[in-house]
Tab-separated table of N, CA and C in Angstrom:
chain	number	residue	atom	x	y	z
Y	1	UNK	N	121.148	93.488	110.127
Y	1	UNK	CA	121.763	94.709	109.660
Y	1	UNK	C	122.491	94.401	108.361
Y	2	UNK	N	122.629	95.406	107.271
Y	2	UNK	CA	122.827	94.822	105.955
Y	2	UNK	C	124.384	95.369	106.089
Y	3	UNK	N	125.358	94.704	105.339
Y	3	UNK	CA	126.453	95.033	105.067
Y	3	UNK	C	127.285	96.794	104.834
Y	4	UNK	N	126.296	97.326	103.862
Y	4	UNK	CA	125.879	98.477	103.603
Y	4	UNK	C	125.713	99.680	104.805
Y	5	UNK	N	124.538	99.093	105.524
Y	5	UNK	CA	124.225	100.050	107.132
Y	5	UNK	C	125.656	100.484	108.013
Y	6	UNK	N	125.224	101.541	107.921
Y	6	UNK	CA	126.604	101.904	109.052
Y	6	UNK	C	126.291	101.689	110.472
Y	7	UNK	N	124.887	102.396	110.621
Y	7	UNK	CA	124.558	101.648	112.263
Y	7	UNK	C	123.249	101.127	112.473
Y	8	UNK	N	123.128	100.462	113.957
Y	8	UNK	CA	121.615	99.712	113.955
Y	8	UNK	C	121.318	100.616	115.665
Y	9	UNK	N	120.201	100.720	115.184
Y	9	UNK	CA	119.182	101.439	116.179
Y	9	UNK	C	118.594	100.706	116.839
Y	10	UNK	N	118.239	100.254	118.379
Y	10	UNK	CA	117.189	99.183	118.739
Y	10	UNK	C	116.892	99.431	119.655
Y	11	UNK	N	116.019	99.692	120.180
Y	11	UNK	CA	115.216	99.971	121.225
Y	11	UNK	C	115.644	98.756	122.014
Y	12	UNK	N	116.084	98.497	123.417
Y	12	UNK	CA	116.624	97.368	124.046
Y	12	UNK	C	115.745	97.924	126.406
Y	13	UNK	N	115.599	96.169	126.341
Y	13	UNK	CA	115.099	96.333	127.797
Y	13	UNK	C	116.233	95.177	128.616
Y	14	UNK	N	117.112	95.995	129.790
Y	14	UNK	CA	117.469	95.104	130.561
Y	14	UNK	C	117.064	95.029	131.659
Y	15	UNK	N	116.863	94.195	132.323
Y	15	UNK	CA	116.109	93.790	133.447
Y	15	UNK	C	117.643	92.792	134.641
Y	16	UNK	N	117.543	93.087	135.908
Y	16	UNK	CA	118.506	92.173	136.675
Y	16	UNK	C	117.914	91.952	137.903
Y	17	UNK	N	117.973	91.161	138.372
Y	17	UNK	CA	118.007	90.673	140.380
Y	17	UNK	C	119.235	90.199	140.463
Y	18	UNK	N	119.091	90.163	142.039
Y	18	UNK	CA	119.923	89.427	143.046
Y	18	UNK	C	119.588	89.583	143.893
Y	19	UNK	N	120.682	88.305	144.710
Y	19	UNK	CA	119.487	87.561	145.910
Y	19	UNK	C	119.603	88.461	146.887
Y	20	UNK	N	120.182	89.374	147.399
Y	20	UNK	CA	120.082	90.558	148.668
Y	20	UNK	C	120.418	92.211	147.519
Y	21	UNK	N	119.780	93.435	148.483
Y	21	UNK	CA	120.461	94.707	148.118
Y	21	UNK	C	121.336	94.966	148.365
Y	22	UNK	N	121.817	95.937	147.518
Y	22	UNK	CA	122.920	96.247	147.068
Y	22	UNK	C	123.169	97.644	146.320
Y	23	UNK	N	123.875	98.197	145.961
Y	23	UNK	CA	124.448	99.138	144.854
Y	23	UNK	C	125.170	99.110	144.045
Y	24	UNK	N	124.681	99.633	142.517
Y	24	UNK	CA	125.218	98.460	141.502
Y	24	UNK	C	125.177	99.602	140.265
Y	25	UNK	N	125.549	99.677	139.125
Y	25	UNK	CA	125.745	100.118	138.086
Y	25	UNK	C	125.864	99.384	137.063
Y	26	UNK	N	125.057	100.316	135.892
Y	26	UNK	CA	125.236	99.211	134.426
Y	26	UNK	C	126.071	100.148	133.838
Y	27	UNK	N	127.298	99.037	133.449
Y	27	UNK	CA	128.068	100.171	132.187
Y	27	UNK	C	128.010	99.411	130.760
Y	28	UNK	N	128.635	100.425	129.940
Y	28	UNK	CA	129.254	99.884	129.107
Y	28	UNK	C	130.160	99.778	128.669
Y	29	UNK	N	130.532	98.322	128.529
Y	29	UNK	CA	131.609	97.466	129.037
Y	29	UNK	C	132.590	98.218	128.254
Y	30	UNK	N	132.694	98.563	126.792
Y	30	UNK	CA	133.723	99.303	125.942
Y	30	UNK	C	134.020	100.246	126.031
Y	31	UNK	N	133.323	101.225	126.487
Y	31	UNK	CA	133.978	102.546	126.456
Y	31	UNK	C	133.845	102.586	128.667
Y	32	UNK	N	133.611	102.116	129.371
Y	32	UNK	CA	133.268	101.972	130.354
Y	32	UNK	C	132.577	103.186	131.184
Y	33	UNK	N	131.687	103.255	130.347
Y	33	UNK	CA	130.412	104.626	130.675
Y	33	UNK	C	129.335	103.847	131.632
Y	34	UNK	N	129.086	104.874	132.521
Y	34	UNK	CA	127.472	104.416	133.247
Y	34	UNK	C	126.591	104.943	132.557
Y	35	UNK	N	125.763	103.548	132.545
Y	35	UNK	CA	124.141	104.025	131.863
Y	35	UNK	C	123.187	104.442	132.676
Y	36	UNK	N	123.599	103.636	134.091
Y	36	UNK	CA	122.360	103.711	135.201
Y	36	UNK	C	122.616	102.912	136.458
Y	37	UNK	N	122.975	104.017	137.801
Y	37	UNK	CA	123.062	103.444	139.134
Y	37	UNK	C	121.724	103.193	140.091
Y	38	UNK	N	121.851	102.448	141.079
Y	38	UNK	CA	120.828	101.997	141.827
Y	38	UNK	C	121.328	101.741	142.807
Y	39	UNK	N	120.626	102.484	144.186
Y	39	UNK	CA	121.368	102.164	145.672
Y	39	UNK	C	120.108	101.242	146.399
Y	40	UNK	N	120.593	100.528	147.143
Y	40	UNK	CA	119.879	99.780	147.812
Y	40	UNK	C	119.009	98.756	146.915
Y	41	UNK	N	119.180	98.408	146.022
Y	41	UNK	CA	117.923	97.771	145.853
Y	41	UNK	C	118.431	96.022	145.349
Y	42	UNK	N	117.203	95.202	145.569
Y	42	UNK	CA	117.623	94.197	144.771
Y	42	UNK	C	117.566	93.795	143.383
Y	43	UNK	N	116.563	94.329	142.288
Y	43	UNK	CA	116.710	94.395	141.449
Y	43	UNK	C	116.064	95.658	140.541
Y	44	UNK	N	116.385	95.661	138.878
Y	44	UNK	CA	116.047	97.049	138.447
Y	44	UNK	C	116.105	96.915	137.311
Y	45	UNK	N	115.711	97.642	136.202
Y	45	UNK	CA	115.567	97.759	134.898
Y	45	UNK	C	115.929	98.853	134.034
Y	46	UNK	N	115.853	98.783	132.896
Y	46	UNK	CA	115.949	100.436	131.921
Y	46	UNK	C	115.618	99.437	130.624
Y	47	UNK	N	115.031	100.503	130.136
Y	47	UNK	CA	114.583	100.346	128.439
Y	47	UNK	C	115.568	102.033	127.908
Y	48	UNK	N	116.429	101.595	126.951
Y	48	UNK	CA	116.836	102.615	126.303
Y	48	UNK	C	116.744	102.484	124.406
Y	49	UNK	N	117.194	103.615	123.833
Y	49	UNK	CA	117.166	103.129	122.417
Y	49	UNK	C	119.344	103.685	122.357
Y	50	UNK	N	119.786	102.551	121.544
Y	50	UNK	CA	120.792	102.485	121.258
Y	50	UNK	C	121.363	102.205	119.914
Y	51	UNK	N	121.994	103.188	119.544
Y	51	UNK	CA	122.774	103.105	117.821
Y	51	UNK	C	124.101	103.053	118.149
Y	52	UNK	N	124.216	101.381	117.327
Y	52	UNK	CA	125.719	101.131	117.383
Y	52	UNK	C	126.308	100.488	116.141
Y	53	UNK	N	127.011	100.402	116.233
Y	53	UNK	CA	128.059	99.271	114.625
Y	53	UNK	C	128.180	97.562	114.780
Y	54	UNK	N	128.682	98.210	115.957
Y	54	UNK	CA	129.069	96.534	116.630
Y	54	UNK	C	128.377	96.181	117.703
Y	55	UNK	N	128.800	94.536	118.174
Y	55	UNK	CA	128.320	94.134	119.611
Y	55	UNK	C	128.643	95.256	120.233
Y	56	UNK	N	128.013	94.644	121.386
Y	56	UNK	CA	128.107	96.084	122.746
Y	56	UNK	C	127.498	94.969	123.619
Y	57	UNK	N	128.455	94.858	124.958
Y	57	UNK	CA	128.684	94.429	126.009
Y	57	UNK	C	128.442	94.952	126.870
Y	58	UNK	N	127.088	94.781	128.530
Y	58	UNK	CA	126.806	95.641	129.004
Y	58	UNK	C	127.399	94.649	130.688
Y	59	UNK	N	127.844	95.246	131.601
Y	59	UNK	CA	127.840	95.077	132.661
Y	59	UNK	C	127.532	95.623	133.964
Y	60	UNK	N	126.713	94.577	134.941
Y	60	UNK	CA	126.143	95.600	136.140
Y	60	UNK	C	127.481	94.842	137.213
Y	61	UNK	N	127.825	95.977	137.584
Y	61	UNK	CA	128.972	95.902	138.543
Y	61	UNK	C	128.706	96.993	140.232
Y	62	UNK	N	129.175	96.123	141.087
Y	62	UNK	CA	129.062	96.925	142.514
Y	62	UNK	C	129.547	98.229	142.176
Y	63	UNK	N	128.676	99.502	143.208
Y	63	UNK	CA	128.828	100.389	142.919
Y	63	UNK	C	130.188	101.045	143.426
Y	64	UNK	N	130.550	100.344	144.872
Y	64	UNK	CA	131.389	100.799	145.347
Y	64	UNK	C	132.690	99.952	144.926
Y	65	UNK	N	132.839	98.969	144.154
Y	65	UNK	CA	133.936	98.481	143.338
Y	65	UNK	C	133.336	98.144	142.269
Y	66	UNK	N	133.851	99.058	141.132
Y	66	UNK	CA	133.463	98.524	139.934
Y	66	UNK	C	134.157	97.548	139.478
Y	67	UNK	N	135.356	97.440	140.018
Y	67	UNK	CA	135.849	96.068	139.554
Y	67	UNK	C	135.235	94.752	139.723
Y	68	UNK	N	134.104	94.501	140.760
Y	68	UNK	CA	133.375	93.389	140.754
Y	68	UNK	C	132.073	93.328	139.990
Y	69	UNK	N	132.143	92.143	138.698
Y	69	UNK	CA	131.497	92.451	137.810
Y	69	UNK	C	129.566	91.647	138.351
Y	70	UNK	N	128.751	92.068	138.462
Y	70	UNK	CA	127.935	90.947	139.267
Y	70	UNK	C	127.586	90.302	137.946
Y	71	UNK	N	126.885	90.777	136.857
Y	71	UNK	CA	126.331	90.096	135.494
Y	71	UNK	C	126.637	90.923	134.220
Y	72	UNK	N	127.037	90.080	133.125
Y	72	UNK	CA	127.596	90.235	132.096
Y	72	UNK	C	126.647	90.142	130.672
Y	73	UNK	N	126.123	90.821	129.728
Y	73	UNK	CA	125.488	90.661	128.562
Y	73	UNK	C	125.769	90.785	127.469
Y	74	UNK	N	125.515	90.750	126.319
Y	74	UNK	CA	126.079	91.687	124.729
Y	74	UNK	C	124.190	91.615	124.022
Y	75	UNK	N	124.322	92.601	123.744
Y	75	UNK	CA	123.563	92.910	121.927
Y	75	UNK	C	124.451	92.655	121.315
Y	76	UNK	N	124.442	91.705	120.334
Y	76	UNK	CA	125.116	91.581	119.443
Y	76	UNK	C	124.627	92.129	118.142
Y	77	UNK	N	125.260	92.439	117.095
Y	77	UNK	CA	124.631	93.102	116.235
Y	77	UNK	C	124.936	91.931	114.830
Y	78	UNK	N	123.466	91.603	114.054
Y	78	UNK	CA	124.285	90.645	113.124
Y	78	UNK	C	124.667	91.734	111.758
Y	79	UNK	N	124.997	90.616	110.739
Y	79	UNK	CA	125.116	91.844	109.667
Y	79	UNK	C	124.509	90.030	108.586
Y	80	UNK	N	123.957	90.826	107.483
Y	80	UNK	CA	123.244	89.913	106.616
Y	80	UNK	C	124.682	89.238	105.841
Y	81	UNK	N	124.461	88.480	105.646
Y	81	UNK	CA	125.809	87.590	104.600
Y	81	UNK	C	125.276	86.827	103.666
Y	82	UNK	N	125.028	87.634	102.583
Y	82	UNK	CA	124.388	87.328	101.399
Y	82	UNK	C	125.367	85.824	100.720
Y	83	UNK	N	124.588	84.718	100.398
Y	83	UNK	CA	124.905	83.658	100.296
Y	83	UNK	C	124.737	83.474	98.915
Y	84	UNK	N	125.672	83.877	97.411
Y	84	UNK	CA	125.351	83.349	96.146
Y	84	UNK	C	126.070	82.019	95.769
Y	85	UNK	N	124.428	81.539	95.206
Y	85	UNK	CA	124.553	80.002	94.792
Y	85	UNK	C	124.836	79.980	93.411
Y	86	UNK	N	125.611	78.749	93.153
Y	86	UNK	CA	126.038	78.804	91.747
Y	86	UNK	C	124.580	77.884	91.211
Y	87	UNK	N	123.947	78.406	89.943
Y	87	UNK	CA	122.736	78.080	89.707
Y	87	UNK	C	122.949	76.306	89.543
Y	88	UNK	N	122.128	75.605	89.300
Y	88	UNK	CA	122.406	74.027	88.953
Y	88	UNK	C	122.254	73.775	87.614
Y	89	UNK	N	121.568	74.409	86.844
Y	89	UNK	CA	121.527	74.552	85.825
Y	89	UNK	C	121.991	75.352	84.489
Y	90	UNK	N	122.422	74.709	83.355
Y	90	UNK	CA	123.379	75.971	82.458
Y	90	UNK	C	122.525	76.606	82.172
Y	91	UNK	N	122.926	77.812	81.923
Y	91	UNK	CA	122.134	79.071	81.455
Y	91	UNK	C	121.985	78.084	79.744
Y	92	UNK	N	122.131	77.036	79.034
Y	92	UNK	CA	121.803	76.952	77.808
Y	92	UNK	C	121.337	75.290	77.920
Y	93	UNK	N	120.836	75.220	76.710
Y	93	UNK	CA	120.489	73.952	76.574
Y	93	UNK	C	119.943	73.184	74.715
Y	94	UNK	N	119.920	71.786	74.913
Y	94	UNK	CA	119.808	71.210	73.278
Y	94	UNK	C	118.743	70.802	73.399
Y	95	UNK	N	118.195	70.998	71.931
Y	95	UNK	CA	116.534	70.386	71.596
Y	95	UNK	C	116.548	69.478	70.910
């Protein structure tokens, strides 16, 4: 993502198990929104498209306590960091 861009768009797939079912929710972790619950099962997925600025931290947490976090992720978002080199050579020279 360039310095410039205000946001990045990305089509993103999360995928989770665990070892027995359960009921579970993915949020997100910053604003602590659900993206997507699941009862009974042992594991589950979503493909969404997401525009953001920054990292974004996703967590699947029990449904019936969200305070227990089961697994933790981020998209991180980079940003380009344009690197100027001082040339090696003078812009002049003797003949």
């Amino acid at each position: 993502m360039s310095e410039t861009a205000e946001k990045c768009e990305q089509f993103i797939h999360l995928s989770w198990s665990t070892p027995h079912q359960q009921n579970v929710c993915l949020y997100n972790a910053a604003d602590q929104s659900i993206l997507k619950c699941w009862e009974q099962v042992q594991q589950g997925e979503i493909d969404m498209l997401i525009t953001v600025d920054e990292t974004v931290s996703f967590e699947l947490r029990d449904a019936q306590d969200n305070l227990i976090v089961i697994a933790k992720t981020e998209f991180k978002v980079m940003r380009d960091q344009k690197q100027y080199r001082r040339s090696r050579r003078n812009p002049w020279s003797f003949f």
